[in-house]
CSV table of C-alpha atoms and ligand atoms in Angstrom, one decimal:
chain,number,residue,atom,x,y,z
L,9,UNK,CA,-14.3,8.4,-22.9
L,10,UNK,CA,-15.8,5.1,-24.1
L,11,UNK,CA,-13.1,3.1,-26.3
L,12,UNK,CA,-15.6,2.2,-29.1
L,13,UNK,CA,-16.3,5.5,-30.4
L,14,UNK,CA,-12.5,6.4,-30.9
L,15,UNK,CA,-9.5,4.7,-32.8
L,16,UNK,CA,-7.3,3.1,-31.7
L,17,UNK,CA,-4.3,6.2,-32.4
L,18,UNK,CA,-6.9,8.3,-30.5
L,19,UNK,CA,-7.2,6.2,-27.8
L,20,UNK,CA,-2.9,6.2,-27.2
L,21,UNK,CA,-3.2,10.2,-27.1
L,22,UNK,CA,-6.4,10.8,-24.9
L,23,UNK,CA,-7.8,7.8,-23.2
L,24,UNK,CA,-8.5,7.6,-19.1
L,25,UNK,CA,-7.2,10.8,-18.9
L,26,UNK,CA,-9.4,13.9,-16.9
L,27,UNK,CA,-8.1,16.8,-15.5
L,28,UNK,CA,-9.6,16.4,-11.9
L,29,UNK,CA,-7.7,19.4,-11.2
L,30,UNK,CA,-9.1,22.0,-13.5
L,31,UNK,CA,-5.7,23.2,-14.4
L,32,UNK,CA,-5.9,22.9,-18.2
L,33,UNK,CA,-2.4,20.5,-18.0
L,34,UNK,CA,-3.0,18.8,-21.5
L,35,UNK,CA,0.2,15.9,-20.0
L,36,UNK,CA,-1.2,13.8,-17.6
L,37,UNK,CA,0.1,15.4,-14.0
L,38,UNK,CA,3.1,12.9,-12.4
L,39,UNK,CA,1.9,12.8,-9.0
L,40,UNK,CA,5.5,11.8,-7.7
L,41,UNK,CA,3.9,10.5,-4.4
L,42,UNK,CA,4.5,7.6,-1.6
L,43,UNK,CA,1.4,8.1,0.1
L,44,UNK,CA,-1.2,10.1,0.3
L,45,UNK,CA,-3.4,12.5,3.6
L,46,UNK,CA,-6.1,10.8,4.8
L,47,UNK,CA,-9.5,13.2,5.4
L,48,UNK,CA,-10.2,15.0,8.6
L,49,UNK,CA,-13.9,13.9,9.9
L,50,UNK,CA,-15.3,17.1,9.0
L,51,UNK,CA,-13.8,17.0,5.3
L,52,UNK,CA,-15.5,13.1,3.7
L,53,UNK,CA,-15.1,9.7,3.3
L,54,UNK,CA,-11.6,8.8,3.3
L,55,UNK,CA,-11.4,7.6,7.0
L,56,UNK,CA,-9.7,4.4,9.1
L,57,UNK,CA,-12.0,1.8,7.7
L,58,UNK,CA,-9.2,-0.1,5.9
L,59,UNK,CA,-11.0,-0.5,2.8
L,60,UNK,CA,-11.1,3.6,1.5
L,61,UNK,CA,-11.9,4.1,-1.3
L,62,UNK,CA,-9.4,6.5,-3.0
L,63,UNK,CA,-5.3,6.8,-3.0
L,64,UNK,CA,-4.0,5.3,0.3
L,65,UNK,CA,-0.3,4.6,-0.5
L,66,UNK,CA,1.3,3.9,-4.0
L,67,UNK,CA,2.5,0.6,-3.7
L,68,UNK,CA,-2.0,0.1,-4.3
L,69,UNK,CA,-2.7,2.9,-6.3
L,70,UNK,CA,-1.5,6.2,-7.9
L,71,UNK,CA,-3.5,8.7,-10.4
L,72,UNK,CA,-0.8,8.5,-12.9
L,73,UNK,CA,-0.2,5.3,-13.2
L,74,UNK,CA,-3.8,4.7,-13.4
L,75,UNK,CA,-4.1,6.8,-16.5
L,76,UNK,CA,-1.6,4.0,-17.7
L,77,UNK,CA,-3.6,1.3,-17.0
L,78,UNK,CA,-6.6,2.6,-18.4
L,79,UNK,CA,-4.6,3.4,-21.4
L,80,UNK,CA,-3.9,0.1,-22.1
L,81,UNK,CA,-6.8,-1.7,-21.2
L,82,UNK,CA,-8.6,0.5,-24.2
L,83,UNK,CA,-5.5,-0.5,-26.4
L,84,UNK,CA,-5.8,-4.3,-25.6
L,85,UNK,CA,-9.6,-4.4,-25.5
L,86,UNK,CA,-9.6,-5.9,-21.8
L,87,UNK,CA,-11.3,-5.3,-18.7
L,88,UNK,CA,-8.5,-4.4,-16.7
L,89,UNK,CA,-4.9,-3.7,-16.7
L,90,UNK,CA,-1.7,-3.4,-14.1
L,91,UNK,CA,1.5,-1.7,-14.2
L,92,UNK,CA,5.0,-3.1,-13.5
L,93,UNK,CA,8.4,-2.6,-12.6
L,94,UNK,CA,9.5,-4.7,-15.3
L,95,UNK,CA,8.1,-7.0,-18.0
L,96,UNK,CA,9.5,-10.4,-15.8
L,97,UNK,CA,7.2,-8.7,-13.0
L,98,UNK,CA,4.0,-9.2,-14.8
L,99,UNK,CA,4.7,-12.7,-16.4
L,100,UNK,CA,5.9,-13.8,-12.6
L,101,UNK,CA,2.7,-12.1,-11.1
L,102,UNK,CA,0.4,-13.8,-13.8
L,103,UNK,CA,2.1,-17.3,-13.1
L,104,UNK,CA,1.8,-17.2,-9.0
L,105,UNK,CA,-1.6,-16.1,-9.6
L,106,UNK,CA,-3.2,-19.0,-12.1
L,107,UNK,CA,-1.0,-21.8,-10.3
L,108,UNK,CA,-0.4,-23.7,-7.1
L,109,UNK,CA,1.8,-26.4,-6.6
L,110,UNK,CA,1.3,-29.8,-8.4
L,111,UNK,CA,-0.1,-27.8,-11.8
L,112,UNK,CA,1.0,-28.2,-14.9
L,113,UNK,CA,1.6,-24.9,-18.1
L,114,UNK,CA,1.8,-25.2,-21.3
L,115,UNK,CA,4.3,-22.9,-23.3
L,116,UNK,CA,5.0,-22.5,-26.6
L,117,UNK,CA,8.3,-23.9,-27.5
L,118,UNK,CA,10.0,-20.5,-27.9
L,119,UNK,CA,9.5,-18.2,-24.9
L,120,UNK,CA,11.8,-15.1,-23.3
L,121,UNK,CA,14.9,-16.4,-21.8
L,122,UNK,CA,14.0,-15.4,-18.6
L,123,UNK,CA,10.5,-16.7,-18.5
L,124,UNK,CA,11.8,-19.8,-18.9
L,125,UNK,CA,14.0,-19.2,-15.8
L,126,UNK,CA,11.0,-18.1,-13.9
L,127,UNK,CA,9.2,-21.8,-15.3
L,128,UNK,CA,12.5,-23.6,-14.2
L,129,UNK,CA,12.4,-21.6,-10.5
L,130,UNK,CA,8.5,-22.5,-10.5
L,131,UNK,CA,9.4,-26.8,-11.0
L,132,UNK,CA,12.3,-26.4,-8.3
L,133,UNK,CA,10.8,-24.6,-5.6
L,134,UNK,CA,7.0,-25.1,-6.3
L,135,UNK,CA,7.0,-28.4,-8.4
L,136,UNK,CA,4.7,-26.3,-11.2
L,137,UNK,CA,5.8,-28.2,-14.2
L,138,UNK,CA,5.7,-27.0,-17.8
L,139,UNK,CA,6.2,-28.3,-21.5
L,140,UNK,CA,7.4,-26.4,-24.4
L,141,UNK,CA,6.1,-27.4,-27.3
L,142,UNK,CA,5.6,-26.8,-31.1
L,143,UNK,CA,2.1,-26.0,-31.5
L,144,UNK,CA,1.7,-26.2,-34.9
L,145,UNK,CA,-1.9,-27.5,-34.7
L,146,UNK,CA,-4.9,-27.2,-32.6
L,147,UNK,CA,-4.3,-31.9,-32.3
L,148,UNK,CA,-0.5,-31.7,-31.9
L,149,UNK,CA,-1.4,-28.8,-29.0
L,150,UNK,CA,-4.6,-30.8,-27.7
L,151,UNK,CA,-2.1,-33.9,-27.2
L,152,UNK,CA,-0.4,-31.8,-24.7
L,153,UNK,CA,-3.1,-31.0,-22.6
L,154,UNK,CA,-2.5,-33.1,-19.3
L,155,UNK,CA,-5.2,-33.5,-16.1
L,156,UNK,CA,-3.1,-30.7,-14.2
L,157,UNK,CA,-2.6,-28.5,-16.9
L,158,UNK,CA,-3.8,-24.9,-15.8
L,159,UNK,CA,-3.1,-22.6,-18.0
L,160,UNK,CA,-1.5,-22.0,-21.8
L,161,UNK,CA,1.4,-20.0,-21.8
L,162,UNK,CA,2.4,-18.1,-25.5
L,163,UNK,CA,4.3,-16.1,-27.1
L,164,UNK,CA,3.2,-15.4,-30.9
L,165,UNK,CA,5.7,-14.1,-33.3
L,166,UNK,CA,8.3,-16.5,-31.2
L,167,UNK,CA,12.1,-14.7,-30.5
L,168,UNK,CA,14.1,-14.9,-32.5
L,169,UNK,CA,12.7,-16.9,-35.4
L,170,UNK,CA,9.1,-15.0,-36.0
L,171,UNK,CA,7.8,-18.6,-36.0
L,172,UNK,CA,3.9,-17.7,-35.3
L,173,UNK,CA,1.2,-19.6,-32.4
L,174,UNK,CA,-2.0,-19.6,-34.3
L,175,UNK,CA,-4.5,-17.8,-31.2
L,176,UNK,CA,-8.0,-19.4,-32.7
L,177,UNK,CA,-6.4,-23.0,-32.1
L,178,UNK,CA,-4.6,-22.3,-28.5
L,179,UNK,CA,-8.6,-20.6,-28.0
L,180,UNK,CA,-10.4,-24.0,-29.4
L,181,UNK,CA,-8.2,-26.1,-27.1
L,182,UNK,CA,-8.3,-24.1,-24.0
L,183,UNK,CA,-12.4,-23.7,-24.3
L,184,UNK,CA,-12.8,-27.5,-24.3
L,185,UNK,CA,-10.2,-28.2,-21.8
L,186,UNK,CA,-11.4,-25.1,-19.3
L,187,UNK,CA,-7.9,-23.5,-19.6
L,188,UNK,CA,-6.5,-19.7,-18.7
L,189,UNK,CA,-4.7,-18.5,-21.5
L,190,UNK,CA,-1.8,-16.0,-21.2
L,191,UNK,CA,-0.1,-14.2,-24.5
L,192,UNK,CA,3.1,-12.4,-24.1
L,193,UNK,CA,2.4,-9.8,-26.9
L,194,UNK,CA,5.3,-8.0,-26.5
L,195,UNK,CA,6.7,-8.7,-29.8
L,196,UNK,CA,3.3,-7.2,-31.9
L,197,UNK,CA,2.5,-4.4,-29.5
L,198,UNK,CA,-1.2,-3.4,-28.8
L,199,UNK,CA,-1.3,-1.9,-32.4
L,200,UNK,CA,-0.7,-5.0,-34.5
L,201,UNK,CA,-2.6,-7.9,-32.5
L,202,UNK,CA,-5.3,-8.1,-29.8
L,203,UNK,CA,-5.1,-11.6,-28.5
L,204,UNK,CA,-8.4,-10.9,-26.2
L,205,UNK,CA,-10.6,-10.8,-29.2
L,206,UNK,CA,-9.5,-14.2,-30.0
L,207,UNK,CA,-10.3,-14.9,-26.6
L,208,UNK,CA,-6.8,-14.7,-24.5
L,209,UNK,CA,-7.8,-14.0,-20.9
L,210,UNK,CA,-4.6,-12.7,-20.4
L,211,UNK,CA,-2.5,-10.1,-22.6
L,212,UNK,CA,0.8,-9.2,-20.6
L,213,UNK,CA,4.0,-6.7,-22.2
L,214,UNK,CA,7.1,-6.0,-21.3
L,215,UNK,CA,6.6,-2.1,-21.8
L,216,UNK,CA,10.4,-1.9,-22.0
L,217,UNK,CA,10.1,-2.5,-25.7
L,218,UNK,CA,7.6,-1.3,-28.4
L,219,UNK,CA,5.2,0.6,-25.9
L,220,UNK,CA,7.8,2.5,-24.3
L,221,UNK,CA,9.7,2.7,-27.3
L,222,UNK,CA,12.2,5.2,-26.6
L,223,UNK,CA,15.0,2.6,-24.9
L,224,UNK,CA,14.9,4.7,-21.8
L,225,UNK,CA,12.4,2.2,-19.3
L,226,UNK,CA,11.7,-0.9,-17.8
L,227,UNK,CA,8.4,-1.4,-17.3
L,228,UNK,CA,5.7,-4.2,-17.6
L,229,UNK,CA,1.6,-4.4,-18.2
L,230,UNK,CA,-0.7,-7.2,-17.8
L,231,UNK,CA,-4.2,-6.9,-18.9
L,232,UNK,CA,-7.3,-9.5,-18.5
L,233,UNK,CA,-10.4,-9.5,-20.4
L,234,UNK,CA,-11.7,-10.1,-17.0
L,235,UNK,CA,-11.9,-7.0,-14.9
L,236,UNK,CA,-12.7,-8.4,-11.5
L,237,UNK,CA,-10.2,-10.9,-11.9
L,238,UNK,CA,-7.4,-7.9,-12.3
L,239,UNK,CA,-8.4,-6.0,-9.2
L,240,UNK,CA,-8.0,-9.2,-7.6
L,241,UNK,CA,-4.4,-10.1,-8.4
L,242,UNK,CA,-4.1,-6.3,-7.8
L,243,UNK,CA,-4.4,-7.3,-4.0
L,244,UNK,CA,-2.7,-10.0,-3.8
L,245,UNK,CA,0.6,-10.9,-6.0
L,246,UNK,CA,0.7,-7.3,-6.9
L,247,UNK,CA,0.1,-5.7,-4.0
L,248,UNK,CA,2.2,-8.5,-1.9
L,249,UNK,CA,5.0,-9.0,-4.2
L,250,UNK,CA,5.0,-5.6,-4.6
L,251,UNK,CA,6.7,-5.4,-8.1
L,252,UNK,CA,4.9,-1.8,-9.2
L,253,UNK,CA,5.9,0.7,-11.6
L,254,UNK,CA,7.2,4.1,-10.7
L,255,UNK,CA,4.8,6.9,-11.2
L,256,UNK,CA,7.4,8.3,-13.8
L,257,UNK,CA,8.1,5.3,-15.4
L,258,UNK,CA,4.4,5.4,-15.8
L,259,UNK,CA,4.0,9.1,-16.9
L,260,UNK,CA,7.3,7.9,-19.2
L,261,UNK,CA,5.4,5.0,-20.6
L,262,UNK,CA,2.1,8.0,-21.4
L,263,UNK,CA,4.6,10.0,-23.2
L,264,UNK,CA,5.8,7.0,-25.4
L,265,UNK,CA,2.3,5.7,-26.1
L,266,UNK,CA,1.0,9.0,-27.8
L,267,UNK,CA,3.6,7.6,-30.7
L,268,UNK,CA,2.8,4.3,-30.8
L,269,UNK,CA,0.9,4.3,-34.0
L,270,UNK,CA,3.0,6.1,-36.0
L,271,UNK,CA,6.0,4.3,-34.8
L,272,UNK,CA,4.6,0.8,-35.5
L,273,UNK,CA,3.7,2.1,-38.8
L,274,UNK,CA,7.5,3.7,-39.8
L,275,UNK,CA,9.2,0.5,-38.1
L,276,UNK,CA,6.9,-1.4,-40.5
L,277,UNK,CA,7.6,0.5,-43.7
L,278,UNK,CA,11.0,0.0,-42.7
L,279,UNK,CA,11.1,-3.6,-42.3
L,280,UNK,CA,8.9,-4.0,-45.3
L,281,UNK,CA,11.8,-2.4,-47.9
L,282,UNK,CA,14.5,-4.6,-46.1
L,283,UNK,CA,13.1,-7.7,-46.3
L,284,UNK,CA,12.6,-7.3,-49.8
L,285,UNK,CA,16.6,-6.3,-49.8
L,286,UNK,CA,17.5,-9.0,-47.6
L,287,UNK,CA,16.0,-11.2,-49.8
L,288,UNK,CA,18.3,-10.1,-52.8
L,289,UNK,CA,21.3,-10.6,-51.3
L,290,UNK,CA,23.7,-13.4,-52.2
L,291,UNK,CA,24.9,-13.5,-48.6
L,292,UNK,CA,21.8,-14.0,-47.3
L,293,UNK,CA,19.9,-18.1,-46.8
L,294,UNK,CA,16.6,-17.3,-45.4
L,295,UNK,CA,14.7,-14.1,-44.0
L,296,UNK,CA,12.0,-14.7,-41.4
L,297,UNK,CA,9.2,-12.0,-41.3
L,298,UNK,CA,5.6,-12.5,-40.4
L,299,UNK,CA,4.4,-10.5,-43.1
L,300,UNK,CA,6.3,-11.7,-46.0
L,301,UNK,CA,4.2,-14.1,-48.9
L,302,UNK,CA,6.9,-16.7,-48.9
L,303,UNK,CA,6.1,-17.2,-44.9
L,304,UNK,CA,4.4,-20.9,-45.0
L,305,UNK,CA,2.4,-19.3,-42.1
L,306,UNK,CA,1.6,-15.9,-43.9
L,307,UNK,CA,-2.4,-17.0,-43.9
L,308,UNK,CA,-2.0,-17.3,-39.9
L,309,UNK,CA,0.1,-13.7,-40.1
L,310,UNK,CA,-2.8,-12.4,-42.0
L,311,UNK,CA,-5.7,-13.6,-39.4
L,312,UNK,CA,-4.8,-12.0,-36.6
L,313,UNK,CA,-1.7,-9.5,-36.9
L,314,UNK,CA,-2.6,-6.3,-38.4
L,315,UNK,CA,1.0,-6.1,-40.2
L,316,UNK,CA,4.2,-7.5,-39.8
L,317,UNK,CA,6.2,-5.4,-37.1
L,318,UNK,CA,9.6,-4.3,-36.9
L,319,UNK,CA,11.2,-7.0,-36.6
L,320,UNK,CA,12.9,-9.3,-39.1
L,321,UNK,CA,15.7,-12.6,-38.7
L,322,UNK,CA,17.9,-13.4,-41.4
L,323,UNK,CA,21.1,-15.9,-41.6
L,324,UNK,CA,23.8,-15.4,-43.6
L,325,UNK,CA,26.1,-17.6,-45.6
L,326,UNK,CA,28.7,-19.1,-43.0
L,327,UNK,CA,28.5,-19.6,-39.4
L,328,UNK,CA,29.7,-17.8,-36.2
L,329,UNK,CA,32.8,-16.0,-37.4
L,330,UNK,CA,31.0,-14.6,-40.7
L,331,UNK,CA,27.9,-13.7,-38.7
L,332,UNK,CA,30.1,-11.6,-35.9
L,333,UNK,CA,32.3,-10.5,-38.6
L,334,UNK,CA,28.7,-9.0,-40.0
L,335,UNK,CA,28.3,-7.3,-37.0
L,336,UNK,CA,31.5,-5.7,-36.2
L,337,UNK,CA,31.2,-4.3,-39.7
L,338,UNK,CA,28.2,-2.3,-39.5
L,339,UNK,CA,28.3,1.3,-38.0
L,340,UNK,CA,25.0,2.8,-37.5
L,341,UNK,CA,23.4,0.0,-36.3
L,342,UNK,CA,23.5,-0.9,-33.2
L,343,UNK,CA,24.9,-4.5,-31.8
L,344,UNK,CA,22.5,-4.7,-28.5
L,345,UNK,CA,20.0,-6.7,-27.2
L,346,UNK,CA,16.2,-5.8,-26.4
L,347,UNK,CA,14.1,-4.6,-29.0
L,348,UNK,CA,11.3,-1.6,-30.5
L,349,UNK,CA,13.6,1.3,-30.1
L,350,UNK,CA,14.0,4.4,-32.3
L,351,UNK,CA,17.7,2.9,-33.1
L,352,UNK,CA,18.0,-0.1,-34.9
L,353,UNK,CA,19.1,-2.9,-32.9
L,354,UNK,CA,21.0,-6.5,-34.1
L,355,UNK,CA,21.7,-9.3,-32.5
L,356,UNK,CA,22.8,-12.5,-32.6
L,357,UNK,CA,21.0,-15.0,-30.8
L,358,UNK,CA,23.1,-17.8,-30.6
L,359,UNK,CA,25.5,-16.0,-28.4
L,360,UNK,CA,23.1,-12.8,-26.9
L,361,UNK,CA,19.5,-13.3,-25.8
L,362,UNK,CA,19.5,-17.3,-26.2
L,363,UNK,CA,23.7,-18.3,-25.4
L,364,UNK,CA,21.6,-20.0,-22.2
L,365,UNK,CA,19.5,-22.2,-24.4
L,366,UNK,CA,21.5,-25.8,-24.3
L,367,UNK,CA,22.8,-26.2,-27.9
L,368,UNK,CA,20.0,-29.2,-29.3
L,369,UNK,CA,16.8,-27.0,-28.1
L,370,UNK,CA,18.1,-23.9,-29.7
L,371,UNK,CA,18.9,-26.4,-33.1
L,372,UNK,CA,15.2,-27.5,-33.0
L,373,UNK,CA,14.0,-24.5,-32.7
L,374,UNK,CA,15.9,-23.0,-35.9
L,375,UNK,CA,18.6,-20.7,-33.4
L,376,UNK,CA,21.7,-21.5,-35.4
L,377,UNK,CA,24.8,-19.8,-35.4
L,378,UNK,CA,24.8,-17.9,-38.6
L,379,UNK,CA,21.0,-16.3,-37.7
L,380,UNK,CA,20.9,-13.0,-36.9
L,381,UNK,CA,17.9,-10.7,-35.2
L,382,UNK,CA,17.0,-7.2,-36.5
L,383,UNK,CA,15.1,-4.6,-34.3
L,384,UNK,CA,14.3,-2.4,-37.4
L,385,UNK,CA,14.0,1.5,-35.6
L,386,UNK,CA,13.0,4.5,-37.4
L,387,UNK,CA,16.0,6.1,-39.2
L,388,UNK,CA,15.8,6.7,-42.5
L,389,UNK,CA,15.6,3.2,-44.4
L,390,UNK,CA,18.3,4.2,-47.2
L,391,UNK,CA,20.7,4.5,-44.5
L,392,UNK,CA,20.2,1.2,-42.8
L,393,UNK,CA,20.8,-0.3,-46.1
L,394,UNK,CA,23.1,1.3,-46.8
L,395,UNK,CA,25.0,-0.2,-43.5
L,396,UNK,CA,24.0,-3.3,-44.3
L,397,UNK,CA,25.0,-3.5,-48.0
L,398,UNK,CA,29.0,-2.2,-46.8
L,399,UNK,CA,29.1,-4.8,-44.0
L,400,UNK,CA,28.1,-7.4,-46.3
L,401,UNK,CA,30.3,-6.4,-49.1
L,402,UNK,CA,32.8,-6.8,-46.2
L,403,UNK,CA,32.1,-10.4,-45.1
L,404,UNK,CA,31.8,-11.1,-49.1
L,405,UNK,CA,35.5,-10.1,-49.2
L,406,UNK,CA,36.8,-12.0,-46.4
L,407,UNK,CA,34.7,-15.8,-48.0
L,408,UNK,CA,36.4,-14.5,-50.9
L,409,UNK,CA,39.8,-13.9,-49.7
L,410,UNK,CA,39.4,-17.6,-48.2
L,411,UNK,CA,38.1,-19.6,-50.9
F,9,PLP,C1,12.0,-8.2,-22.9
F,9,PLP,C2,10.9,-9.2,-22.8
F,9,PLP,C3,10.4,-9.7,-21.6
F,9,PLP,C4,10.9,-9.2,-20.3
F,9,PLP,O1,10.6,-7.9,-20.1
F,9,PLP,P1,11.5,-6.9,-19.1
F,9,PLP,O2,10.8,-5.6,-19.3
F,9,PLP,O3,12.9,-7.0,-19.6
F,9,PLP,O4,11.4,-7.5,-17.7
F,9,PLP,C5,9.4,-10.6,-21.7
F,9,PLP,N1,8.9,-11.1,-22.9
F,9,PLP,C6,9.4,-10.7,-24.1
F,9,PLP,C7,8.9,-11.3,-25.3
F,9,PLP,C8,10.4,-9.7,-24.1
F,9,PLP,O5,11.0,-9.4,-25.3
């Protein structure tokens, strides 16, 4: 099956799946293996050479996971993909592989907590050093290139304030500078934003969230537009670290995906009718959405996501207390982090997902105390905003009661 002839929503039901086995099985078979018989002489190929072609041992290779992989490289328009144990697996497996000690990344200012643990381990242990910084244009990010720099390391929308990395500048800069690029696109998923045909080398997920979908796995993906260059880290950090993805994780992760396009498109619709309701409310200061007209970045939004997601910050009048007032008031949604499940998910960052971040960073980068994350799911919208509109009635009563 050859990825330009089908869509995309095609691709997430059929592609790099055949039925090698003639059995008619329509799901991909979950070949729930740790290794796998070698051939007799008299029966082929597969023999003691140490380079057979074909399954030796899953910690190298497994059909279903493969089906995965393949998956996703038609979703992300790469040459390659590999499948993880976790999200942290991948971004760790793309890091060890593009650096060596002495070089230098540069990161967008906001990037997942615990990548930013994994930069701070790479300094200590490796002295890898990294910047964070604001890259809000192709000079301010240019400025930051240093002689050791390797690699540019982004996330684009950035957690939790949908602040966006435009990809054509980060691809200008890297081009003239020789530089591997690496976007985390988690947040968009491989239906709203292909960062390879902007020229990313690297497109990595944490399959955990939107891919997935249902809440039930931890898993990650890293593609590269480059094939070769997959295979390679394939046996090496992979292979050697060894952080691979369950063949039902996998065959979980094949299940989810056949969704994916109609999921994206209801979490969408979703967000869509409550930012607009957001938006109205007296309670509310500002709402951050990629896709919203007032967003001074909506012409970046529009170049290179296809729409704006599921997921949508907000901060309300007050601080602390009034935003975890907000929370304990609401009833069907659900106070949790992670992110791109059927239920809808709120947070608040402040004290969840970025409580690590010293106080000053997460002030520059807009994290105060009264903002508050939504991971809008796929229940019917009326009744999210409906548990919205009682909790902030609720809160409205308490300023009230105060003032
Ligand atoms: C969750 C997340 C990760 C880490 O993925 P895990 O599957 O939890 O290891 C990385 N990046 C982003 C943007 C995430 O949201």
């Amino acid at each position: 099956m050859k990825e330009h002839h089908y869509h995309q929503d095609t691709l997430m039901i059929h592609e790099g799946y055949v039925d090698k086995e003639h059995q008619g099985s329509l799901a991909v078979p979950l070949y729930q293996t740790s290794t796998y018989a070698f051939e007799t002489a008299s029966q082929g190929e597969k023999r003691f050479s140490g380079v057979e072609e074909g399954n030796v041992y899953s910690r190298l290779g497994n059909p279903t996971v493969r089906v995965l992989e393949e998956r996703i490289t038609a979703l992300e328009k790469g040459g390659a993909t590999l499948a993880f144990a976790s999200g942290m697996a991948a971004v760790s497996a793309i890091l060890v592989h593009l650096t060596k000690t002495g070089d230098h990344i540069l990161c967008s200012r906001g990037i997942y907590g615990c990548t930013f643990g994994l930069l701070s381990l790479l300094e200590d242990k490796y002295s890898i050093s990294h910047d964070l910084i604001r890259m809000g244009s192709e000079e301010e990010i240019e400025s930051a290139v240093t002689s050791n720099t390797v690699c540019i390391y982004i996330e684009t929308p950035i957690n939790p304030t949908m602040e966006l990395v435009d990809l054509q500048a980060v691809m200008n800069v890297a081009k003239r500078h020789g530089l591997k690029v690496v976007v985390d696109n988690t947040f968009s998923s491989p239906f709203l934003q292909n960062p390879i045909e902007f020229g990313a080398d690297f497109v990595l997920h944490s399959a955990t969230k939107y891919i997935n979908g249902h809440g039930d796995v931890i898993a990650g993906l890293l593609t590269g537009k480059d094939g070769e260059e997959i295979q390679k880290i394939r046996g090496s950090v992979q292979k050697d670290f060894g952080g691979i993805i369950s063949p039902f994780d996998a065959w979980l992760l094949l299940r989810g995906l056949k969704t994916l396009s109609i999921r994206m498109e209801r979490h969408t619709a979703n967000a869509e009718v409550l930012l607009r309701f957001l938006k109205k409310q007296d309670l509310v200061d500002t709402v951050y959405y990629p896709y919203d007209v007032d967003n001074p970045q909506y012409e970046i939004a529009k170049r290179q996501m296809r729409a704006g997601g599921g997921l949508i910050s907000f901060t309300i009048k007050g601080g602390k207390k009034e935003a975890q007032q907000f929370l304990d008031a609401l009833r069907l949604i659900k106070i949790a982090v992670s992110l791109g499940d059927a239920e809808t998910l709120i947070q608040h960052p402040a004290t969840m997902t970025h409580a690590v971040v010293p106080e000053r960073q997460r002030e520059q980068m807009g994290i105060t105390d009264s903002l508050l994350r939504l991971s809008v799911g796929l229940e019917h919208v009326d009744d999210l905003m409906k548990d919205l509109e009682i909790a902030f009635t609720q809160v409205g009563k308490t300023i009230q009661h105060q003032s």
